[in-house]
XYZ file of C-alpha atoms in Angstrom:
572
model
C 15.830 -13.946 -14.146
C 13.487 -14.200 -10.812
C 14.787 -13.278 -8.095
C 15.215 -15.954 -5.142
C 12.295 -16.990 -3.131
C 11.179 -14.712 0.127
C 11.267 -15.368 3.617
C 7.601 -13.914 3.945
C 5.628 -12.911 0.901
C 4.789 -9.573 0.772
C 2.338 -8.863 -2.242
C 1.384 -5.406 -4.832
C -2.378 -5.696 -5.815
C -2.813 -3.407 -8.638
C -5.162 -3.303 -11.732
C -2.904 -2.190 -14.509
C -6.083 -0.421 -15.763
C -6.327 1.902 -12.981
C -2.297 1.712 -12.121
C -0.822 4.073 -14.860
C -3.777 6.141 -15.784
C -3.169 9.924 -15.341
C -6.308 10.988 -16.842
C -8.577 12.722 -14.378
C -11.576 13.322 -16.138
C -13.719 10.896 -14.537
C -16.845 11.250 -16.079
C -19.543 8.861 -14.595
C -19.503 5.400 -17.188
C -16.834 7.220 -18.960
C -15.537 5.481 -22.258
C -12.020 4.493 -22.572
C -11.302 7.632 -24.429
C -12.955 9.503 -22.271
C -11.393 8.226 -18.909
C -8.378 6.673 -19.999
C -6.759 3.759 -19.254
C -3.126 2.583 -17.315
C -1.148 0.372 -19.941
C 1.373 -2.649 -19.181
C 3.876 0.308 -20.167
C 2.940 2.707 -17.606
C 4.123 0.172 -15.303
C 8.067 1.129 -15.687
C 11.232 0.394 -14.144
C 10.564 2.978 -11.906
C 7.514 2.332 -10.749
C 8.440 -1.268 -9.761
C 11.460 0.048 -8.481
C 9.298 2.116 -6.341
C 7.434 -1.364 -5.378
C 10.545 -3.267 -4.759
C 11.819 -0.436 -2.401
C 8.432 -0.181 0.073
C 9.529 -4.253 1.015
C 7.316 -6.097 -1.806
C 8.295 -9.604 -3.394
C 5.622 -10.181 -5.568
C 3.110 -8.231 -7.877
C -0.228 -9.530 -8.526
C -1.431 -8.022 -11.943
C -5.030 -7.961 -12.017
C -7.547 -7.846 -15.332
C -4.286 -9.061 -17.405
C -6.544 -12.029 -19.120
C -9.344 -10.528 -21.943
C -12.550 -10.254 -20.515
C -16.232 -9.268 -21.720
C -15.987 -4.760 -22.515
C -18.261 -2.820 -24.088
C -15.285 -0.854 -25.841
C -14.876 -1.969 -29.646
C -11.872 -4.026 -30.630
C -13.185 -5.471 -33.672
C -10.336 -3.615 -35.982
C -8.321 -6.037 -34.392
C -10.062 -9.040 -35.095
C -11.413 -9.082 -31.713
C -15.452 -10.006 -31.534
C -17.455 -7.440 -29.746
C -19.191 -8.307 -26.762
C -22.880 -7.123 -25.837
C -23.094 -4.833 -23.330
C -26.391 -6.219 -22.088
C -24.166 -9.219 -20.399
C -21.013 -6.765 -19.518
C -20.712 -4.767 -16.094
C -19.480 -1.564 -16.734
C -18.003 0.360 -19.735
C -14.348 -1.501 -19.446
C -15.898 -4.786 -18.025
C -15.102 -6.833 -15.003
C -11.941 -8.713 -15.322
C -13.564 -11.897 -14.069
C -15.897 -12.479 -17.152
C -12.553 -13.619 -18.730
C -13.755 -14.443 -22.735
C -10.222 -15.371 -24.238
C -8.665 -17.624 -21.550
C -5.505 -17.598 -24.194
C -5.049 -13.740 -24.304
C -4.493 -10.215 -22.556
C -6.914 -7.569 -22.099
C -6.284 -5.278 -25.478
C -7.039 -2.177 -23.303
C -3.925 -2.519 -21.194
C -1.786 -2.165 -24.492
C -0.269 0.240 -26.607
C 0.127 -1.223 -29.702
C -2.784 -3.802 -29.806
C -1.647 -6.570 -32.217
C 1.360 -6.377 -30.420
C -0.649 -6.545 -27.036
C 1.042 -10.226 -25.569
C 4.442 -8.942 -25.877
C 4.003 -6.190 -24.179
C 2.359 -8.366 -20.961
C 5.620 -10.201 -21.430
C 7.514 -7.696 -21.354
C 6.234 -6.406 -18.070
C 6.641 -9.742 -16.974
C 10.321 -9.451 -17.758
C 10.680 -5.892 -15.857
C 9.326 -6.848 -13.071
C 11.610 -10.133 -12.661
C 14.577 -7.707 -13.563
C 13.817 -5.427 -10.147
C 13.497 -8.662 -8.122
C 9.954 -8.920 -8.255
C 7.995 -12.143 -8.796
C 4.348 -12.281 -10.938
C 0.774 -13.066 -9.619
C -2.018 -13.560 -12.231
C -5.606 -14.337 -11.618
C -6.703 -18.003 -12.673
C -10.396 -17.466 -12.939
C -11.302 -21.403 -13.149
C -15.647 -21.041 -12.294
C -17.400 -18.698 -14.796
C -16.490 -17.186 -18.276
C -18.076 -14.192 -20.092
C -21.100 -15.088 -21.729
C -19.371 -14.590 -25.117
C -16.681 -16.689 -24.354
C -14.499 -17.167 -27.541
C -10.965 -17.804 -27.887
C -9.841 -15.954 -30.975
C -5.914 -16.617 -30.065
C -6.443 -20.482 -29.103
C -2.974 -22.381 -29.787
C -3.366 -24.719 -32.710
C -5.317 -27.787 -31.623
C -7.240 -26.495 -28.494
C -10.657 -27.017 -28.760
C -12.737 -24.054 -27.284
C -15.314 -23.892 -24.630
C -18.737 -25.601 -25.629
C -17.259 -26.162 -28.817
C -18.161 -29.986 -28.476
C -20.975 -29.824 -26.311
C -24.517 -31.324 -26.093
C -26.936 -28.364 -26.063
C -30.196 -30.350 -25.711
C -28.653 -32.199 -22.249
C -29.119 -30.244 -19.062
C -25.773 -31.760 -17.108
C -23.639 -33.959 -19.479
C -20.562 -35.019 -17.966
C -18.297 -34.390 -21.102
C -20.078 -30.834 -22.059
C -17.979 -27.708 -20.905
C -21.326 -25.856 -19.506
C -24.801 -26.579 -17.800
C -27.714 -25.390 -19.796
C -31.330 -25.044 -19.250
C -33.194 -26.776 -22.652
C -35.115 -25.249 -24.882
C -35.501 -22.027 -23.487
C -33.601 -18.674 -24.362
C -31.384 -16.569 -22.071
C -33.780 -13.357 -20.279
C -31.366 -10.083 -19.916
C -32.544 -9.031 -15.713
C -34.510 -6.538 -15.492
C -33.499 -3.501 -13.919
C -30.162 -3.199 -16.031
C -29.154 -0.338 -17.762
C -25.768 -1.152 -19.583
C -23.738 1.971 -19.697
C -26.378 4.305 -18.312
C -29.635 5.794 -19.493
C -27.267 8.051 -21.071
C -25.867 5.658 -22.872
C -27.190 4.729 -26.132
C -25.019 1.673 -28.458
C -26.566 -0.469 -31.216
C -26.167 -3.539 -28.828
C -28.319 -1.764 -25.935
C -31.502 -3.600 -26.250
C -32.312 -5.627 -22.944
C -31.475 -8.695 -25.598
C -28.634 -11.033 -25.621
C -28.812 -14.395 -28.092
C -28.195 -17.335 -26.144
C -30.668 -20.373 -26.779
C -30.339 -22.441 -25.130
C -29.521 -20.482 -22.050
C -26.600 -21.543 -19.950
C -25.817 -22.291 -16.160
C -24.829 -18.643 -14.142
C -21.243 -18.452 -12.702
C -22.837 -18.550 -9.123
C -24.858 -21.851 -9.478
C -28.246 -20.405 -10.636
C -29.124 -22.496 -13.075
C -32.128 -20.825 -14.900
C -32.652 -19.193 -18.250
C -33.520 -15.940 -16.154
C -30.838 -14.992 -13.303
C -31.856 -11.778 -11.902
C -29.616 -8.233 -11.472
C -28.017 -9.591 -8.557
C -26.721 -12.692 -9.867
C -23.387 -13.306 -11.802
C -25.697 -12.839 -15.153
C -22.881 -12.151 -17.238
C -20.548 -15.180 -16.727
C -21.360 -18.935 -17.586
C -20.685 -21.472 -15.026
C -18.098 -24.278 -16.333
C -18.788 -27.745 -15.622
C -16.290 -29.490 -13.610
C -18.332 -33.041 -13.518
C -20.920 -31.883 -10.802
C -23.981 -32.560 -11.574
C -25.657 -29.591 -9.023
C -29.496 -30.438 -10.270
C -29.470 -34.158 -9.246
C -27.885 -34.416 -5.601
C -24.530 -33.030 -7.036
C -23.548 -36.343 -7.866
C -19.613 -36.272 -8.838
C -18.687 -37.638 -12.098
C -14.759 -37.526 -12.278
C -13.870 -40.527 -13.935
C -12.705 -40.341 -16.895
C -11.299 -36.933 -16.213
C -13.909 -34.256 -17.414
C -12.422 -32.289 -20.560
C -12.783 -28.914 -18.088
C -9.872 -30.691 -16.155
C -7.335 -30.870 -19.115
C -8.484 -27.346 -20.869
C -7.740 -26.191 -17.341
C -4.226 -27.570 -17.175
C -3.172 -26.529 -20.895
C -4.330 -22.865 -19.536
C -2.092 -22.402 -16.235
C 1.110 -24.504 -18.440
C 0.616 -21.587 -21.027
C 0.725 -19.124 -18.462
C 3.463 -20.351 -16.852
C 5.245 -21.021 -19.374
C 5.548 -17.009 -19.625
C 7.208 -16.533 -16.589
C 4.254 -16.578 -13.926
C 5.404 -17.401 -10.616
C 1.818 -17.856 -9.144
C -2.066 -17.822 -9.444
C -4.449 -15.893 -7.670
C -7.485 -18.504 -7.388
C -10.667 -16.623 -7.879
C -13.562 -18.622 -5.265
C -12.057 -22.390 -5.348
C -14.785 -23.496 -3.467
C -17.047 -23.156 -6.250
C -14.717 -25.361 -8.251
C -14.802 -29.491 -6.704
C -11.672 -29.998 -4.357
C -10.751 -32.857 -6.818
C -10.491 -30.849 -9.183
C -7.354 -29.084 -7.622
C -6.130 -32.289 -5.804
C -5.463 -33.320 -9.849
C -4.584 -30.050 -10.945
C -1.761 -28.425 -8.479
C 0.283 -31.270 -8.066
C 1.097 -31.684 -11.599
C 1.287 -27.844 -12.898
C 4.114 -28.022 -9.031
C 5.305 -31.207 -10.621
C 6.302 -29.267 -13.930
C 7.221 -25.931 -12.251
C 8.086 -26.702 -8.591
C 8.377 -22.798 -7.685
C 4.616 -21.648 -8.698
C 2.659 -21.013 -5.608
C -1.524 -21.063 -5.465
C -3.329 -18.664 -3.396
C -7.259 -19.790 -3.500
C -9.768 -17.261 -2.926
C -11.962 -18.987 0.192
C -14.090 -18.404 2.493
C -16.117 -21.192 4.388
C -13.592 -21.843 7.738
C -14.300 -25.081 8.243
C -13.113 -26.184 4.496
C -9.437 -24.463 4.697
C -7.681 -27.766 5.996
C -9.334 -29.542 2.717
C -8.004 -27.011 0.289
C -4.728 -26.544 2.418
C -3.554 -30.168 2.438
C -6.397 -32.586 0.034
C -6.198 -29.085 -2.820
C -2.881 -28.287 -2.751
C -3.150 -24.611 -1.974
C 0.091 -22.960 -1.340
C -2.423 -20.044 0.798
C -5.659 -19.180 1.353
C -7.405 -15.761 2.098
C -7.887 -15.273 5.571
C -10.693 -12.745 4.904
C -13.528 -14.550 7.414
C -11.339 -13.996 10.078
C -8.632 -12.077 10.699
C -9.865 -9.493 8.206
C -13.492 -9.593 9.553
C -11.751 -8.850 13.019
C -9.850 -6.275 12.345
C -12.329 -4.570 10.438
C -14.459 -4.436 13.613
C -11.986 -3.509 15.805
C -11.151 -0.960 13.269
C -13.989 0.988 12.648
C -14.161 0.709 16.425
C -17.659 -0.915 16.369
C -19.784 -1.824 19.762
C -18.611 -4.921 21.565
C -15.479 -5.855 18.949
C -12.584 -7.676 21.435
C -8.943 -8.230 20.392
C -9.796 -11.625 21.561
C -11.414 -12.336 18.631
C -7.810 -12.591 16.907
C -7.438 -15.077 19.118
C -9.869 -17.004 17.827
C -8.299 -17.107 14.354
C -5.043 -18.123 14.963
C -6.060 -21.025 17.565
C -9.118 -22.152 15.943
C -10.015 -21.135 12.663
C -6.484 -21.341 11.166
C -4.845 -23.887 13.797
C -1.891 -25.671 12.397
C -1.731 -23.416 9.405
C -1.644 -19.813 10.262
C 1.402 -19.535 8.366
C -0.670 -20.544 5.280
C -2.934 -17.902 5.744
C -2.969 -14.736 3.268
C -3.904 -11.754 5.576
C -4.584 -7.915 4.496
C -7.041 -5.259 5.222
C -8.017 -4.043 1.259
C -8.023 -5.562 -1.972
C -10.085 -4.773 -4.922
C -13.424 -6.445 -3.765
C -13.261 -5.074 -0.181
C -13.512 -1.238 1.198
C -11.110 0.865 0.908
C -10.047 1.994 4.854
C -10.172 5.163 4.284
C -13.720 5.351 2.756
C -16.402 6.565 5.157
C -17.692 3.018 4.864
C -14.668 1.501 6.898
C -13.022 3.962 9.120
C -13.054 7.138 7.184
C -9.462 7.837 7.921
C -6.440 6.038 6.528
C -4.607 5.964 9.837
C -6.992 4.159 11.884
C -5.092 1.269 9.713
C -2.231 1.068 11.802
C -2.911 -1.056 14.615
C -4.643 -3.518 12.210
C -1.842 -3.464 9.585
C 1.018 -4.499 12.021
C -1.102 -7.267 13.051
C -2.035 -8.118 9.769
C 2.042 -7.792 8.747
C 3.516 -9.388 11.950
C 0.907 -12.046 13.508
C 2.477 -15.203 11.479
C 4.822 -15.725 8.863
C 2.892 -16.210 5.776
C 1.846 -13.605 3.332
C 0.502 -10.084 3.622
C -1.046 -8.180 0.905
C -1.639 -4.498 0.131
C -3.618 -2.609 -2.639
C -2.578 0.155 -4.554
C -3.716 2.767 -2.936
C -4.382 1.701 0.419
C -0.333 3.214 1.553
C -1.175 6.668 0.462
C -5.105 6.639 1.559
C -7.273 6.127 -1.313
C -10.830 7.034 -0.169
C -12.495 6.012 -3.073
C -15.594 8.520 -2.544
C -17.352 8.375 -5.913
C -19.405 6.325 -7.751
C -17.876 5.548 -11.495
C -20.778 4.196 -13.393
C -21.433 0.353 -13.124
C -19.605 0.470 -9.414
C -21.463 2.747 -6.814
C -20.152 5.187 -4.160
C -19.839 1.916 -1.886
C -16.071 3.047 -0.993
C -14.679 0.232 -3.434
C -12.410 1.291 -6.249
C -14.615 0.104 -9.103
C -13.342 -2.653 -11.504
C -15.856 -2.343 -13.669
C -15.195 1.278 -14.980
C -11.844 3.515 -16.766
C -11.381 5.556 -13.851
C -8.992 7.862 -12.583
C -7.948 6.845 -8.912
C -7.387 10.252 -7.169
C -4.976 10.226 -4.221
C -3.196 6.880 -6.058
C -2.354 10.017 -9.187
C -1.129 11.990 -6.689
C 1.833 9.214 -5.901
C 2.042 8.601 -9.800
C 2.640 12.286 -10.661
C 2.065 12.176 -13.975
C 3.960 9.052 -14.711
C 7.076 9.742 -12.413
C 6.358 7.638 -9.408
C 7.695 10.217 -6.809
C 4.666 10.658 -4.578
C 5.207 14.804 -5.858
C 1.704 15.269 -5.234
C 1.091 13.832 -2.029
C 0.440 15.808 1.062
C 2.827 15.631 4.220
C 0.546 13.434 5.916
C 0.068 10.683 2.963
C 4.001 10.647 2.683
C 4.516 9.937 6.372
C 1.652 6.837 6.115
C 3.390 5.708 3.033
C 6.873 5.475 5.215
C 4.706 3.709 7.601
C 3.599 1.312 4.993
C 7.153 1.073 3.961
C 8.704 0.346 7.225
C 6.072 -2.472 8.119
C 6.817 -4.205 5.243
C 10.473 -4.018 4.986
C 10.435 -5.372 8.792
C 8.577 -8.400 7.673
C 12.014 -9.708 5.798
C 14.352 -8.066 7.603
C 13.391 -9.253 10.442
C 13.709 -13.293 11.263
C 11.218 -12.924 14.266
C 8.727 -11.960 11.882
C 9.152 -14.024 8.893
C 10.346 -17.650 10.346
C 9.965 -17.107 14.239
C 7.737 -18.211 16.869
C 4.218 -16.768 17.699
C 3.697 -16.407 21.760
C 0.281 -15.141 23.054
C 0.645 -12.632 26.142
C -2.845 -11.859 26.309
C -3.653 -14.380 29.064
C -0.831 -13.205 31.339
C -1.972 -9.924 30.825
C -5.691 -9.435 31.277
C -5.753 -8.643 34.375
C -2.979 -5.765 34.377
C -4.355 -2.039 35.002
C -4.476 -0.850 31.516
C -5.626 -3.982 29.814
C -8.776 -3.583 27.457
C -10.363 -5.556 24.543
C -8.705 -2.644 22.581
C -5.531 -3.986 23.457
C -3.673 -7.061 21.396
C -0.284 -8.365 22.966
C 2.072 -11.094 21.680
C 5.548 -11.913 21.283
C 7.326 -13.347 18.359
C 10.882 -14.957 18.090
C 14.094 -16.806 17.171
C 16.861 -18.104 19.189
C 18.623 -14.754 17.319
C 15.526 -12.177 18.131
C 12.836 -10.710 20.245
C 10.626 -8.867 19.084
C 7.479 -8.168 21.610
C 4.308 -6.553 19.157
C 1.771 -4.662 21.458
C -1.363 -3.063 19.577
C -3.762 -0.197 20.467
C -7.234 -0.171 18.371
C -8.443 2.471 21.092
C -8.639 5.766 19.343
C -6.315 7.276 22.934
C -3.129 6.358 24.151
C -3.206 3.600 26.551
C -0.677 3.437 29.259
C -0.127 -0.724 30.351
C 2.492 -2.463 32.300
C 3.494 -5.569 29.956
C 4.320 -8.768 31.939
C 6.277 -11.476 30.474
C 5.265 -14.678 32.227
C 8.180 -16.606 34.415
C 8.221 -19.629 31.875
C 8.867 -17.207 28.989
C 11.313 -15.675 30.298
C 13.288 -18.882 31.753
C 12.517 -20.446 28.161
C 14.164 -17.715 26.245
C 16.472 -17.079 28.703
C 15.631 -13.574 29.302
C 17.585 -11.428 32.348
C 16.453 -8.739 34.757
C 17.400 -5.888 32.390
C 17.136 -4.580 29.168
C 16.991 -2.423 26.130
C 14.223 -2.268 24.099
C 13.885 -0.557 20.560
C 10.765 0.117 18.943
C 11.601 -1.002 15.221
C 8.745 1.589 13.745
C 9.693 4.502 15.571
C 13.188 4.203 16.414
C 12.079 5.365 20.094
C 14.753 2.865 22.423
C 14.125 2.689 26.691
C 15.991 0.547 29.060
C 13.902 -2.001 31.642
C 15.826 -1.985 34.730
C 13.248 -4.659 36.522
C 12.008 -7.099 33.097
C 10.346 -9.534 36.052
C 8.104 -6.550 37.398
C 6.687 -5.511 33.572
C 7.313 -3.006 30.804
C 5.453 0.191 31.317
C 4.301 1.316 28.107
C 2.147 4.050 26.452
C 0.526 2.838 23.503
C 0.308 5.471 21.368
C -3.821 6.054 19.772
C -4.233 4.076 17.122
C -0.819 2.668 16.917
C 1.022 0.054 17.936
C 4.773 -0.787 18.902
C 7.242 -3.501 17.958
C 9.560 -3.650 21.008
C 12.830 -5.310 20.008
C 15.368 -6.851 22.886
């Protein structure tokens, strides 16, 4: 049974590829055999037991759906793809080709491959722990084919007009009478690397749209190449004139695909880019898949500012990413880079995200972003701190961490199709170093990790348990005390300052992003204090450390020393 809904969702990115997998070989484009590869039951009761423990409500499972691999499943009756059109050896898990099925690599037994996804599903509801799939509604693989399909469904392109460039009722966009050109430039697997299906060919005529809008029979290296964009009703070629009515048969294949998934248990869909899908599109879709299951929540992968209000309140969307800004700030601030302000968080939460910074889903990594402690980002895991209690404590909607990121994954190397870019690749079966060290071999007891990892795991751990233990932080107030404070002596765009609250509890959050400890008198301004009633004196507690002082003179400020780095959350 699922457990009852949060206060504040607190999400567990993981790739159930990477997760469990204790192999450390990590040969550059390593096969499957070669690498390994985490299964739905490495993921134990333990592990997620683990999860549940660090303050997590939900799991987001990424690369459950099949998608495009160049590893061989065709003893299963499962068609092989050409690695030509696949990044990677394992594939990226957002050329999805059976929209109706799990990725066979992820299970034990193979023809027994769904019931072990629901069986996770099931273990992870048992230790209180809701589900997060991706819904990748844009692009398929290029050799798309639902082998599973429930009785009935028709699959994608299966009834379309291949001589018409945009038809309304065809499932893809294709480019007449001229074949599909492999990019130059692209080595599948390596020069190493030699398969049968390695030719620079792959038979598509005619050639079809590219998931990111390039609609030519020749997309280069740098272009989605190996997904098909799915036609919504837009025609993109002829002043992207809308054609909605009747509903395009995208719209309902769509729908049958989230019921079937939810019908499994899923408690919510990661959106992948929902601005490259029409907004009417999920103005039809979410309120009927909410009207059927009125708990499933949709977070929407975005990313232009200025259109979050549309898919917020016109979409439907349950939360968006706040990567543009309140990611891109703390990055900066982070990595300590010339001229980034603390003001610029400012600018987030009372301009970009005004009126729904609660709707926002904030977090420093996930699997298309750096890795902190990469020397791309910061180089050093702890530099996170200041950013992460911001990240955790600014508003009450969701945070997110990925696996990993709480015990320091640098992710140095480069695995094959994914470069040393200080990503963890999701293209490749990889080993993901200091992540093994936590999984020790498949007990989940951190036995490997050094002193210093286990202390920034408790860190992670106490952050996040704070954000629903603590009403101030999961259904209180936001108050700014940056203005009140700019002009105190030890005030500095390295500084962030703000209070939030209940009528039940204070809790005053003051940030240091300057890599040495900053001493600063805190005011709190006369109509705070006379709002929220607060007296000359006090004790305050600093919820992360423990550390408690008393304030004999509240009206005259709080002298502080922020530690480097760091940051304090001041309870009184």
């Amino acid at each position: 049974m699922s457990a009852t809904v949060p206060h504040k969702l607190v999400i567990y990115q993981l790739l159930p590829r990477l997760f469990g997998n204790t192999n450390t070989a990590n040969k550059f484009y390593g096969s499957v055999i070669e690498n390994g590869c985490g299964k739905f039951n490495d993921i134990t009761v333990k592990a997620l037991t683990q999860i549940s423990s660090m303050g997590f409500t939900h799991v987001w499972y990424t690369g459950v759906i099949e998608h495009a691999t160049m590893t061989d499943y065709s003893a299963y009756g499962i068609r092989p793809d050409d690695p030509d059109v696949v990044k990677g050896r394992a594939g990226s898990p957002y050329a999805i080709k059976d929209y109706y099925d799990v990725n066979p690599d992820l299970a034990v037994n193979i023809p027994n491959r769904m019931a072990e996804f629901e069986a996770l599903v099931n273990r992870t509801h048992e230790q209180g722990l809701k589900v997060i799939i991706d819904f990748v509604p844009n692009h398929v693989a290029r050799t798309y084919q639902s082998d599973v399909r429930p009785a009935g469904v028709r699959d994608f392109g299966e009834d379309d007009d291949v001589t018409q460039a945009f038809s309304a009722t065809n499932d893809f966009y294709y480019i007449p009478s001229q074949p599909f050109t492999v990019p130059k430039g692209y080595e599948p697997g390596g020069a190493d690397f030699s398969s049968p299906l390695k030719d620079g060919y792959f038979n598509e005529n005619p050639a079809k749209g590219t998931g990111d809008d390039v609609f030519t029979a020749s997309p280069s290296i740098n272009n989605w190449f190996e997904t098909i964009k799915l036609n919504y009703g837009v025609d993109y070629r002829n002043g992207y004139h809308m054609h909605f009515d009747p509903i395009p048969p995208v719209w309902d294949k769509m729908m049958h695909i989230l019921s079937f998934w939810a019908n499994k248990g899923i408690d919510g869909f990661r959106c992948d880019m929902v601005e490259y899908v029409p907004s009417e599109f999920w103005a039809w879709i979410i309120p009927q898949m909410k009207e059927r299951y009125p708990e499933l929540i949709f977070i929407g992968e975005a990313y232009q500012t200025e259109q979050y209000s549309n898919y917020l309140f016109n979409g439907g969307f349950d939360y968006l990413y706040d990567k543009v800004g309140l990611y891109d700030a703390v990055k900066r601030l982070t990595r300590n880079e010339h001229g980034a302000s603390t003001w610029e968080i400012n600018k987030v939460w009372n301009h970009d995200c005004r009126g729904f910074d609660h709707r926002m889903l904030r977090f420093m990594e996930n699997h298309d972003e750096q890795r902190i402690a990469s020397p791309y980002f910061a180089g050093d895991a702890w530099l996170a701190v200041p950013g992460m209690i911001v990240t955790a404590t600014l508003a009450n909607g969701p945070v997110m961490i990925y696996f990993g990121q709480e015990v320091g994954e640098p992710a140095t190397e480069a695995s094959g199709f994914s470069g040393a870019d200080g990503r963890t690749t999701i293209f490749d079966y990889w080993g993901v170093t200091e992540h093994q060290k936590w999984l020790n071999g498949g007990t989940f007891d951190g036995g490997q990790l050094s002193a210093s990892q286990q202390q920034l795991r408790s860190f992670y751990s106490k952050l996040l348990n704070l954000c629903n233990t603590c009403p101030a932080i999961y259904e209180g107030k936001f108050y700014e005390l940056m203005v009140a404070n700019e002009r105190n002596a030890g005030f500095n765009p390295g500084v962030y300052l703000y209070l939030r609250y209940t009528t039940e509890q204070r809790i005053l959050v003051a940030i240091n992003f300057n890599r040495h400890n900053n001493p600063i008198t805190i005011q709190l301004p006369d109509d705070l204090r006379q709002q929220l009633t607060i007296g000359n004196e006090g004790m305050f507690t600093d919820l992360l450390s423990g550390n408690a002082f008393h304030v004999a003179d509240i009206a005259g400020g709080l002298a502080v020393t922020l530690p480097a780095a760091g940051g304090v959350m001041l309870e009184f």
